[in-house]
Amino acid sequence: MMLSSHRAWAIRLLTLCLVVYVSLALDSPRISPDDPGEHCNFKVTFRKYRLILLWELKNHSIVPTHYAFEYTIMSKPEGMKIVKNCTNITSSFCDLTDVWQDMHEMYIPLVKAYRGTALLVQCAGSIMTTNLAIEPPDFEVVGSADHISVTVSFPSLAPMVYKEDLRDHASLVIEEHLENNVKRHEPPINGSFIGNFSYVLNDLIPNTNYCVSVYFESIRFTPTVKAPLKCILYQPGQESGTSESLKIALLTIFFIVAVAISIVYALRQSGYVSLHTNFPKALIFKNFVPWTVPDLPLLEDVNTVEVCYINRKKKVWDYNYDDESDSENEASPRTSEGGYTMHGLTSRLLSQIPTSSATSQASHPEDSADEESEEPEEETQPQPQPWLPAALGPSPGQRECTSESCERTGGLPQDLSFGDNDSNSTEGSGGKITFNVNLSSVFLRVLHDDPEDSEEASLVLTPPEETVNLEESSQETESSLLVAGGEKLQVLFPSLPPKCLWTGDDLSDESDTGSSDVDDVRDGYIMR
Amino acid sequence: KENARLLISMSYPFPLRCLKDIKGFGLPQNILSYSWPVERNIKEAFYEISMQAFSIFSRHSPISIWKEEFLAQIKSGLSEQKEHLKRCLEEEKKQSKNMQVIQQSKLALRRYFQRIENYLKDKKYSYCAWKIVAVEIKRCFSYFLKFTELLRENQVSF
């Protein structure tokens, strides 16, 4: 019995201890520094006249992708309230200007941090409206002649905090800092903080650096946030900061320009620099083209040029049948001057024959005619000109060519007028054939495609580079001359059959008759 | 103002787990209506608040929740405030004849603080209950501070 009573008492005591211990454990009003949910630092601020709640995770290693914000109030047992613009945000702040409007209330914010769909951490806090920090407004400091002007920027509408005018909760304070002294200004503002407000600081010490700070001061809201100091050097007579700097800039530029001008003038006076107005032609860049564009060849029609050879062979017969006289006569022409050459047949590439040259040469016939009358037997130095038979019209001898032969020669014009046909006789003057060609008498006529023109088309060969003495004393010589001439001509006209080459036998002795009858224009040629 | 700052520090930060114990105590805001005489009414109300708050913190000292030094500061502040208001009210009492409005205000405030005390008893002076009570008393102080500012700025006509 006694043992059971002892046991019962022990059990009762143990049970009581357990109850007490459990009660103490559950209801112990002890301080818990690590309360769950207190993982954020909250801050409420009135920034740019907006009520902003900011938060920051205490554990910076947690980097969420987005947040969800909720809140409740302490005055009533209401559930968590969702803020529309702060449900799924990446920023760590929420604009609650139109949400929190009771300044006496204690708000309980709840922030949930997510990474994707996973909840990383949720933190709660308690926000007293008295914890509100009103950030300072924007302001400018401008120095004037006798004062410093402080201009504060307010919004166009009256700023409201907790549904009440800010003017009812705070006053504007301007602090004037001078070295270690701080002077406080509380400018009287009628009505709300609207628009720009200017305040003048007077009684300033000249040439002294003043710093100004502006902020809102509230007896209700404990934190006071002051704006960073803006300093200005007060100098009497200065108009404004910006105009002063502008004046300094203008003076600096003027000084530099004046120094530059004086230096140049001094150098000029000393002769180190001499200024000229008349520049050499090489330095005149008026029409200077930085690059030279090669002139493209003119795209113009290339016409076959007819070289009209004017044969003004004059044979003076002195009724002397001696060969010597002929030879002398022959010699003289060979060495004669004044535009005559022995063979006198040259031509140029039609592609190289400009129209202007044709025109200029065409204007020369009169001159050449005059020269011939004076010095018919003179010869000139051969003109080095390229000569291509294919580019030429038919040679004088081709008039006798058959059409077939002429075709073989490359389509040379059929018509050939090198003088009158009648004058083309095979009779020679004792086997001596001398060609005297006045180069200046050579003129060109453009061959056209018209048939009428083709009839008049004639070939006048300009003298080749080498003069050929076609003098022959005998028939052999003549023939050889002919051959030679022919060969020469063959050489000159390799594509032409020999019989198509004119050897000069066609020249008539009557060519010199009627010297007064200078011109016998037939088919565009002048025969004498 | 200093007592309000002390109460703020008592209630901050608020633990999340205590949200379930939140209760509305019904602060009688009508006692601060702009009725004549407003100034005396505010002083009477403020005196009642100071006295009741001092009583709560003295009779049921939450030493385990807050530090003893901190509790001493708030009790000292409330006591000083109470005594100051008492002297002012005794002087005005001699001059004032209309006490009916003042009694109604005091009665409302007494009921208000009774509800707070009953809450503490019901919650058995728990940690969360004390947190909630500290927040509520602070709210009451803040409410009255606003009207004292208005009184100072002469926005209330007498």
XYZ file of C-alpha atoms in Angstrom:
686
model
C 0.000 0.000 0.000
C 2.634 2.331 1.011
C 4.617 1.567 -2.052
C 1.710 2.320 -4.371
C 1.012 5.600 -2.687
C 4.609 6.593 -3.131
C 4.487 5.588 -6.728
C 1.280 7.514 -7.341
C 2.785 10.596 -5.788
C 5.872 10.318 -7.954
C 3.856 9.842 -11.051
C 1.685 12.821 -10.203
C 4.728 14.929 -9.560
C 6.351 13.846 -12.770
C 3.204 14.551 -14.703
C 2.915 17.974 -13.145
C 6.499 18.747 -14.065
C 5.866 17.649 -17.555
C 2.777 19.834 -17.805
C 4.558 22.799 -16.398
C 7.486 22.213 -18.661
C 5.315 21.893 -21.707
C 3.313 24.965 -20.717
C 6.403 26.931 -20.246
C 7.710 25.752 -23.532
C 4.566 26.666 -25.393
C 3.528 29.841 -23.653
C 6.847 31.200 -22.704
C 6.832 34.863 -23.511
C 10.450 34.980 -24.483
C 12.123 37.082 -27.106
C 12.646 35.375 -30.434
C 15.229 37.235 -32.519
C 14.961 34.857 -35.405
C 11.268 35.136 -36.043
C 10.278 33.513 -39.249
C 9.351 35.989 -41.918
C 11.761 38.693 -40.937
C 14.071 38.166 -43.871
C 13.703 41.598 -45.426
C 14.489 45.177 -44.600
C 11.581 47.452 -45.406
C 11.695 51.145 -46.086
C 8.864 53.485 -46.947
C 9.751 56.739 -48.671
C 8.011 59.668 -50.302
C 10.009 59.942 -53.509
C 9.096 62.281 -56.319
C 5.888 62.850 -54.401
C 4.964 59.178 -54.575
C 4.632 56.756 -51.644
C 7.110 54.006 -52.355
C 7.757 50.878 -50.296
C 11.157 49.316 -50.857
C 12.491 46.031 -49.558
C 15.761 44.220 -49.580
C 16.519 40.639 -48.715
C 18.869 40.315 -45.825
C 20.427 37.290 -47.421
C 22.011 38.645 -50.566
C 22.813 35.185 -51.802
C 19.132 34.675 -52.513
C 18.425 36.094 -55.940
C 14.766 35.770 -56.847
C 13.369 36.234 -60.298
C 10.242 38.042 -59.193
C 8.232 39.112 -56.160
C 4.630 39.068 -54.988
C 3.465 41.782 -52.619
C 0.565 41.624 -50.148
C -0.323 43.521 -47.019
C -2.760 43.765 -44.150
C -3.469 46.242 -41.366
C -3.248 45.992 -37.611
C -6.381 47.895 -36.620
C -8.740 45.251 -37.961
C -8.528 41.522 -38.403
C -8.616 41.603 -42.190
C -6.959 39.104 -44.480
C -4.025 39.762 -46.772
C -4.758 42.249 -49.520
C -3.271 42.012 -52.988
C -1.937 45.061 -54.807
C -2.629 44.863 -58.545
C 0.552 46.463 -59.805
C 2.755 44.541 -57.402
C 1.697 40.938 -57.823
C 4.357 39.705 -60.228
C 7.159 42.219 -60.327
C 10.889 42.041 -60.863
C 11.632 45.257 -59.042
C 11.974 45.351 -55.291
C 9.615 48.219 -54.679
C 5.918 49.003 -54.942
C 4.064 52.260 -55.487
C 1.424 52.507 -52.778
C 0.416 56.135 -53.219
C -3.240 55.299 -53.774
C -3.264 52.187 -51.549
C -1.954 53.210 -48.151
C -3.944 56.267 -47.123
C -4.197 56.055 -43.306
C -1.215 57.626 -41.661
C -2.155 56.291 -38.210
C -2.377 52.736 -39.391
C 0.261 50.119 -39.081
C 0.589 48.197 -42.277
C 1.900 44.684 -42.388
C 3.552 44.037 -45.760
C 4.207 40.511 -46.908
C 6.707 39.901 -49.688
C 7.128 36.517 -51.315
C 10.290 35.949 -53.325
C 10.145 33.428 -56.146
C 12.555 31.865 -58.535
C 10.327 30.701 -61.294
C 7.502 28.917 -59.553
C 9.513 28.002 -56.465
C 9.012 30.108 -53.365
C 12.411 31.032 -52.019
C 11.490 33.104 -49.002
C 8.671 35.214 -47.637
C 9.242 38.144 -45.371
C 6.867 40.337 -43.415
C 7.255 43.602 -41.663
C 5.417 46.360 -39.976
C 5.349 49.799 -41.425
C 4.488 52.724 -39.323
C 3.556 55.721 -41.319
C 5.665 57.676 -38.976
C 8.597 55.833 -40.509
C 7.949 57.639 -43.762
C 11.040 59.374 -45.146
C 10.165 62.349 -47.302
C 12.885 62.814 -49.875
C 13.945 66.362 -50.685
C 12.716 68.202 -53.764
C 14.843 69.238 -56.746
C 16.332 72.674 -56.581
C 18.791 74.980 -58.322
C 21.143 77.601 -56.979
C 21.882 80.655 -59.092
C 24.146 83.504 -58.161
C 23.150 87.060 -58.940
C 24.577 90.521 -58.510
C 23.701 90.931 -54.894
C 22.055 87.696 -53.815
C 21.768 83.965 -54.344
C 18.501 82.629 -55.669
C 17.284 79.164 -54.701
C 14.600 77.742 -56.980
C 12.714 74.671 -55.760
C 10.755 72.528 -58.206
C 7.328 71.355 -57.112
C 4.841 69.301 -59.105
C 1.981 70.866 -60.975
C -0.526 69.163 -58.674
C -0.511 69.299 -54.882
C 1.397 66.277 -53.578
C -0.680 64.045 -51.312
C 0.668 61.740 -48.652
C -1.755 59.360 -46.973
C -4.581 61.123 -48.697
C -3.603 64.397 -47.117
C -1.813 67.400 -48.474
C 1.898 67.273 -47.910
C 1.694 70.865 -46.830
C -0.226 69.658 -43.758
C 2.517 67.270 -42.794
C 5.773 68.958 -43.658
C 7.411 72.323 -44.108
C 10.149 73.378 -46.517
C 13.534 74.143 -45.027
C 16.507 75.773 -46.811
C 19.867 75.519 -45.145
C 22.616 77.988 -45.953
C 26.059 76.616 -45.237
C 28.996 78.910 -44.829
C 32.074 77.012 -43.762
C 31.052 75.680 -40.371
C 28.022 77.881 -39.956
C 24.571 76.737 -40.937
C 21.758 79.165 -41.325
C 18.254 77.814 -41.436
C 15.540 79.336 -43.579
C 11.868 78.415 -43.414
C 10.327 80.227 -46.335
C 6.627 80.875 -45.916
C 4.689 79.075 -48.573
C 1.070 79.924 -49.072
C -1.000 76.966 -50.049
C 0.309 73.687 -51.332
C 3.674 72.857 -52.852
C 2.790 73.600 -56.468
C 4.963 74.880 -59.301
C 8.369 76.458 -58.836
C 9.252 78.343 -55.718
C 12.122 80.820 -55.520
C 13.821 82.024 -52.412
C 16.510 84.703 -52.158
C 19.467 84.546 -49.835
C 20.600 88.029 -48.863
C 23.242 89.535 -46.621
C 25.982 87.462 -48.119
C 29.708 87.882 -47.712
C 31.417 88.699 -51.023
C 33.821 86.259 -52.603
C 32.651 83.474 -50.380
C 31.625 79.950 -51.214
C 28.058 79.209 -50.127
C 26.432 75.780 -50.051
C 22.694 75.234 -49.985
C 20.556 72.243 -49.016
C 16.783 71.875 -49.217
C 14.541 69.334 -47.495
C 11.107 68.680 -46.012
C 10.793 68.673 -42.285
C 7.863 67.003 -40.520
C 7.099 66.671 -36.831
C 5.104 63.567 -37.576
C 7.500 61.718 -39.754
C 10.709 61.121 -37.962
C 13.255 60.569 -40.743
C 14.493 63.782 -42.313
C 16.292 63.386 -45.570
C 18.422 66.320 -46.640
C 19.433 66.996 -50.201
C 23.090 67.020 -51.179
C 24.703 70.410 -50.881
C 24.937 72.627 -53.930
C 27.643 75.207 -53.684
C 28.296 78.457 -55.497
C 30.910 81.138 -55.193
C 29.228 84.383 -54.402
C 30.824 87.278 -56.241
C 29.209 90.678 -56.184
C 28.301 91.950 -59.622
C 27.855 88.546 -61.144
C 24.618 88.192 -63.014
C 24.217 84.515 -63.187
C 26.272 81.414 -63.229
C 25.587 80.608 -66.792
C 26.065 84.149 -68.113
C 29.283 84.475 -66.164
C 30.693 81.383 -67.703
C 29.589 82.613 -71.090
C 31.382 85.886 -70.568
C 34.514 84.097 -69.543
C 34.334 81.930 -72.623
C 33.884 84.938 -74.896
C 36.760 86.765 -73.283
C 38.973 83.745 -73.656
C 38.137 83.387 -77.315
C 38.697 87.071 -77.927
C 42.038 86.924 -76.189
C 43.162 83.952 -78.225
C 42.108 85.587 -81.472
C 43.883 88.805 -80.549
C 47.068 86.957 -79.718
C 46.918 85.038 -82.966
C 46.410 88.180 -85.007
C 49.239 89.970 -83.274
C 51.576 87.052 -83.890
C 50.735 86.925 -87.561
C 51.151 90.669 -87.882
C 54.511 90.559 -86.181
C 55.696 87.780 -88.426
C 54.577 89.650 -91.459
C 56.285 92.816 -90.402
C 59.477 90.965 -89.781
C 59.293 89.395 -93.194
C 59.141 85.897 -91.873
C 55.815 85.553 -93.503
C 55.117 87.182 -96.787
C 51.681 87.191 -98.118
C 51.223 87.165 -101.844
C 48.156 87.470 -103.853
C 49.618 86.520 -107.210
C 50.256 82.900 -107.007
C 52.175 80.933 -109.574
C 50.103 79.008 -111.967
C 51.043 75.804 -110.359
C 49.383 76.914 -107.156
C 46.224 78.084 -108.723
C 43.713 75.468 -108.011
C 40.789 77.269 -109.402
C 40.097 74.711 -112.006
C 42.012 72.030 -110.278
C 40.692 68.615 -110.677
C 42.041 66.310 -107.986
C 42.180 63.481 -110.349
C 42.459 63.260 -114.008
C 39.977 61.220 -115.693
C 41.315 59.855 -118.825
C 39.366 61.133 -121.668
C 37.482 58.432 -123.201
C 37.678 58.222 -126.900
C 34.828 60.004 -128.441
C 32.171 57.705 -129.521
C 31.622 58.927 -132.940
C 31.106 57.395 -136.197
C 34.218 56.423 -137.951
C 33.869 57.130 -141.525
C 36.027 55.961 -144.270
C 38.125 58.805 -145.305
C 38.919 59.387 -148.842
C 42.301 60.726 -149.388
C 42.261 62.781 -152.480
C 45.585 63.027 -154.013
C 46.087 65.931 -156.173
C 48.580 65.199 -158.821
C 50.046 68.307 -160.129
C 52.666 66.921 -162.303
C 54.148 69.497 -164.463
C 56.385 68.554 -167.197
C 58.233 71.327 -168.763
C 59.293 70.372 -172.132
C 62.055 72.441 -173.413
C 62.120 70.723 -176.710
C 65.214 68.984 -175.617
C 65.290 65.338 -176.257
C 68.440 64.789 -174.331
C 68.306 62.385 -171.520
C 70.489 64.554 -169.413
C 68.088 67.298 -169.430
C 65.487 64.916 -168.262
C 67.761 63.647 -165.664
C 68.494 67.123 -164.591
C 64.913 67.828 -164.599
C 64.399 64.745 -162.682
C 67.067 65.614 -160.315
C 65.727 68.950 -159.590
C 62.364 67.686 -158.690
C 63.973 65.184 -156.430
C 65.687 67.820 -154.560
C 63.049 70.357 -154.927
C 61.419 71.845 -152.037
C 58.134 73.273 -151.339
C 55.827 70.423 -150.677
C 56.635 67.942 -153.372
C 57.672 64.392 -152.951
C 58.571 61.826 -155.497
C 56.150 59.126 -154.885
C 53.836 61.169 -152.983
C 51.475 58.549 -151.847
C 50.853 58.143 -148.192
C 47.822 57.638 -146.155
C 46.785 57.312 -142.663
C 44.621 55.001 -140.771
C 41.089 55.993 -141.194
C 40.609 55.548 -137.439
C 43.346 58.046 -136.830
C 42.153 60.514 -139.320
C 40.192 63.126 -137.412
C 37.423 65.015 -139.087
C 39.151 68.208 -138.206
C 42.207 67.154 -140.076
C 40.046 66.353 -143.008
C 38.562 69.753 -142.754
C 41.902 71.410 -142.429
C 43.340 69.485 -145.270
C 40.322 70.274 -147.321
C 41.021 73.893 -146.849
C 44.447 73.558 -148.101
C 43.851 72.810 -151.767
C 43.987 76.456 -152.685
C 47.232 76.933 -150.958
C 48.629 73.810 -152.422
C 47.548 74.956 -155.831
C 49.420 78.186 -155.393
C 52.465 76.427 -154.257
C 52.390 74.063 -157.113
C 52.255 76.791 -159.626
C 55.415 78.242 -158.251
C 57.352 75.132 -157.576
C 55.857 72.315 -159.334
C 58.844 70.075 -159.187
C 59.737 70.467 -155.637
C 59.542 67.640 -153.302
C 59.084 67.556 -149.648
C 60.426 65.351 -147.011
C 58.369 62.261 -146.669
C 55.859 62.473 -143.917
C 56.167 59.565 -141.544
C 52.661 58.362 -141.507
C 51.325 54.952 -140.982
C 49.857 53.531 -144.055
C 47.485 50.736 -144.371
C 46.182 49.898 -147.727
C 43.074 48.344 -146.301
C 42.077 51.608 -144.839
C 42.344 53.370 -148.018
C 40.229 53.635 -150.975
C 41.254 52.265 -154.283
C 44.632 53.148 -155.620
C 44.909 55.046 -158.859
C 45.678 51.893 -160.690
C 42.629 50.194 -159.600
C 40.494 51.987 -162.044
C 41.614 49.489 -164.509
C 40.907 46.671 -162.221
C 38.173 44.363 -162.875
C 35.505 44.131 -160.355
C 36.733 40.713 -159.474
C 40.163 41.819 -158.715
C 38.966 44.734 -156.805
C 36.828 42.520 -154.737
C 39.788 40.364 -153.939
C 41.532 43.358 -152.674
C 39.138 43.684 -149.920
C 36.287 45.612 -151.226
C 38.081 48.614 -152.112
C 35.963 51.179 -153.748
C 35.464 50.470 -157.359
C 35.573 53.971 -158.383
C 38.877 55.300 -158.716
C 39.616 58.698 -159.844
C 43.022 59.782 -159.694
C 42.710 62.295 -162.234
C 40.875 61.959 -165.361
C 40.487 58.597 -166.921
C 41.522 60.045 -170.119
C 44.692 61.185 -168.647
C 45.520 57.760 -167.441
C 47.477 56.590 -170.339
C 50.090 54.073 -170.441
C 52.311 56.308 -172.414
C 55.242 57.313 -170.526
C 57.609 60.095 -171.082
C 60.566 58.265 -172.257
C 60.289 55.698 -169.503
C 60.613 58.221 -166.797
C 57.941 58.453 -164.365
C 58.116 61.054 -161.758
C 55.527 61.787 -159.227
C 55.574 65.108 -157.658
C 53.127 65.400 -154.869
C 52.606 68.441 -152.862
C 51.699 67.167 -149.488
C 49.902 70.322 -148.693
C 47.716 69.683 -151.666
C 46.410 66.479 -150.225
C 42.959 66.789 -148.971
C 40.522 64.373 -147.652
C 36.974 63.706 -148.455
C 34.796 61.496 -146.371
C 33.325 58.595 -148.233
C 29.640 58.083 -147.606
C 27.516 55.000 -147.995
C 25.293 56.609 -150.603
C 25.734 55.181 -154.059
C 26.001 58.629 -155.483
C 28.830 59.337 -153.207
C 30.433 56.062 -153.999
C 30.590 57.053 -157.630
C 32.471 60.068 -156.715
C 34.521 58.179 -154.262
C 38.100 58.145 -155.172
C 41.239 57.207 -153.604
C 44.023 59.569 -153.133
C 46.953 58.000 -151.577
C 49.162 60.102 -149.435
C 52.842 59.690 -149.923
C 54.459 56.789 -148.108
C 57.381 57.148 -145.822
C 59.915 56.368 -148.427
C 60.068 58.271 -151.598
C 60.461 56.182 -154.586
C 62.194 57.347 -157.614
C 60.323 55.936 -160.431
C 62.699 57.273 -163.032
C 63.518 54.760 -165.606
C 65.711 55.216 -168.548
C 64.578 52.193 -170.435
C 61.650 50.021 -170.703
C 63.310 47.616 -168.406
C 63.876 50.322 -166.187
C 60.438 51.349 -166.820
C 59.202 47.897 -166.412
C 61.482 47.390 -163.548
C 60.421 50.682 -162.345
C 56.991 49.622 -162.977
C 57.778 46.429 -161.339
C 59.687 48.250 -158.778
C 56.955 50.648 -158.521
C 54.609 47.811 -158.723
C 56.580 45.920 -156.233
C 56.754 48.894 -154.155
C 53.179 49.373 -154.607
C 52.793 45.705 -154.119
C 54.651 46.126 -150.978
C 52.549 49.021 -150.169
C 49.476 47.215 -151.338
C 50.253 43.611 -150.668
C 46.691 42.620 -151.084
C 46.328 44.101 -154.481
C 47.213 42.189 -157.624
C 49.930 43.816 -159.614
C 47.724 44.701 -162.488
C 45.610 46.676 -160.179
C 48.435 48.786 -159.125
C 48.878 51.987 -160.913
C 52.413 52.674 -161.898
C 52.052 56.175 -163.071
C 52.040 55.379 -166.798
C 48.636 56.696 -166.935
C 49.957 60.060 -166.434
C 49.479 62.179 -169.449
C 52.012 64.483 -170.929
C 49.272 66.789 -171.421
C 48.993 67.215 -167.839
C 51.009 70.365 -167.848
C 49.051 72.005 -170.646
C 46.741 74.711 -169.716
C 48.569 75.651 -166.653
C 46.407 78.570 -166.547
C 43.589 76.159 -166.472
C 44.500 75.233 -162.988
C 41.659 73.233 -161.916
C 39.947 70.526 -163.774
C 37.785 69.236 -161.070
C 36.455 65.905 -161.946
C 35.192 63.518 -159.414
C 36.613 65.655 -156.735
C 40.145 65.754 -157.991
C 42.110 68.485 -159.433
C 44.189 67.572 -162.425
C 46.652 69.759 -164.088
C 6.223 62.416 -29.251
C 9.028 60.743 -27.401
C 6.664 58.166 -25.943
C 5.326 57.488 -29.409
C 8.826 56.822 -30.650
C 9.359 54.429 -27.761
C 6.148 52.613 -28.542
C 7.138 52.358 -32.180
C 10.335 50.676 -31.266
C 8.402 48.299 -29.019
C 6.100 47.206 -31.778
C 8.662 47.021 -34.538
C 9.360 44.600 -36.099
C 6.061 42.785 -35.965
C 6.333 39.024 -36.177
C 4.467 37.321 -38.952
C 3.208 34.580 -36.716
C 1.253 37.070 -34.647
C -1.002 38.103 -37.487
C -3.595 35.604 -36.389
C -4.027 37.421 -33.063
C -4.878 40.794 -34.589
C -7.969 42.388 -32.998
C -9.805 45.608 -33.537
C -10.125 47.639 -30.307
C -12.259 50.469 -31.684
C -10.386 53.656 -30.894
C -12.992 56.356 -30.103
C -12.129 58.950 -32.683
C -15.276 60.975 -32.069
C -13.851 62.315 -28.845
C -11.589 64.498 -30.981
C -14.369 66.113 -32.877
C -14.316 69.831 -33.214
C -16.656 70.587 -30.389
C -16.380 73.245 -27.775
C -14.143 73.431 -25.821
C -11.748 71.485 -28.087
C -8.579 72.280 -26.330
C -9.678 71.033 -22.947
C -11.275 68.005 -24.517
C -8.020 67.055 -26.131
C -6.104 67.523 -22.916
C -8.567 65.458 -20.927
C -8.421 62.697 -23.498
C -4.699 62.818 -23.615
C -4.462 62.612 -19.883
C -6.785 59.602 -19.819
C -4.737 57.857 -22.483
C -1.488 58.479 -20.665
C -2.899 57.231 -17.405
C -4.417 54.087 -18.822
C -1.332 53.203 -20.811
C 0.852 53.708 -17.795
C -1.438 51.408 -15.810
C -1.236 48.639 -18.397
C 2.526 48.696 -18.538
C 2.821 48.896 -14.756
C 0.376 46.256 -13.608
C 1.295 43.726 -16.273
C 4.942 44.345 -16.823
C 6.065 42.491 -19.983
C 9.636 42.153 -18.798
C 10.114 38.959 -20.711
C 9.237 40.695 -23.928
C 11.041 43.956 -23.646
C 14.079 44.925 -21.717
C 13.591 46.324 -18.225
C 15.413 49.515 -19.102
C 13.123 50.092 -22.028
C 10.038 49.521 -19.917
C 11.349 51.927 -17.334
C 11.724 54.649 -19.931
C 8.217 54.313 -21.238
C 6.697 54.186 -17.803
C 8.637 57.250 -16.791
C 7.542 59.117 -19.851
C 3.933 58.227 -19.440
C 4.023 59.194 -15.795
C 5.500 62.585 -16.525
C 2.974 63.188 -19.220
C 0.176 62.209 -16.948
C 1.239 64.487 -14.148
C 1.660 67.467 -16.493
C -1.753 67.065 -17.911
C -3.216 66.603 -14.476
C -1.954 69.924 -13.316
C -3.219 71.670 -16.391
C -6.599 70.102 -16.107
C -6.965 70.982 -12.437
C -6.393 74.645 -13.261
C -8.870 74.615 -16.071
C -11.353 72.685 -14.020
C -11.784 75.596 -11.759
C -12.615 77.837 -14.707
C -14.704 75.515 -16.811
C -18.327 74.821 -16.112
C -19.183 72.391 -18.894
C -17.914 69.033 -17.816
C -20.431 66.801 -19.537
C -18.560 66.542 -22.796
C -15.343 65.915 -21.022
C -16.818 63.061 -18.984
C -18.142 61.412 -22.102
C -14.755 61.532 -23.707
C -13.082 60.090 -20.675
C -15.634 57.333 -20.435
C -15.098 56.355 -24.029
C -11.401 56.200 -23.549
C -11.725 54.123 -20.432
C -13.830 51.624 -22.239
C -11.287 51.533 -25.004
C -8.428 50.716 -22.700
C -10.560 48.187 -20.859
C -10.971 46.295 -24.083
C -7.201 46.320 -24.499
C -6.717 44.988 -20.996
C -9.279 42.301 -21.487
C -7.489 41.271 -24.677
C -4.257 40.875 -22.849
C -5.958 38.783 -20.232
C -7.608 36.638 -22.820
C -4.369 36.112 -24.663
C -2.728 35.532 -21.341
C -0.297 38.271 -21.859
C 1.316 36.414 -24.725
C 4.103 37.722 -26.811
C 1.925 38.386 -29.794
C -0.742 40.018 -27.613
C 1.782 42.400 -26.190
C 3.034 43.162 -29.659
C -0.450 43.937 -30.810
C -1.206 46.045 -27.752
C 1.958 48.053 -28.229
C 0.978 48.753 -31.791
C -2.507 49.822 -30.785
C -1.347 52.190 -28.053
C 1.146 53.682 -30.409
C -1.677 54.227 -32.882
C -3.666 56.004 -30.265
C -0.765 58.298 -29.491
C -0.237 59.066 -33.161
C -3.872 59.909 -33.577
C -3.744 62.424 -30.834
C -0.475 63.905 -32.008
C -2.108 64.979 -35.222
C -4.700 66.998 -33.422
C -2.190 68.592 -31.135
C -0.339 69.785 -34.246
C -3.522 71.209 -35.610
C -4.104 72.882 -32.312
C -0.611 74.359 -32.403
C -1.135 75.710 -35.904
C -4.378 77.322 -34.819
C -6.367 75.390 -37.386
C -8.993 74.577 -34.758
C -11.226 77.413 -33.693
C -11.936 77.857 -30.062
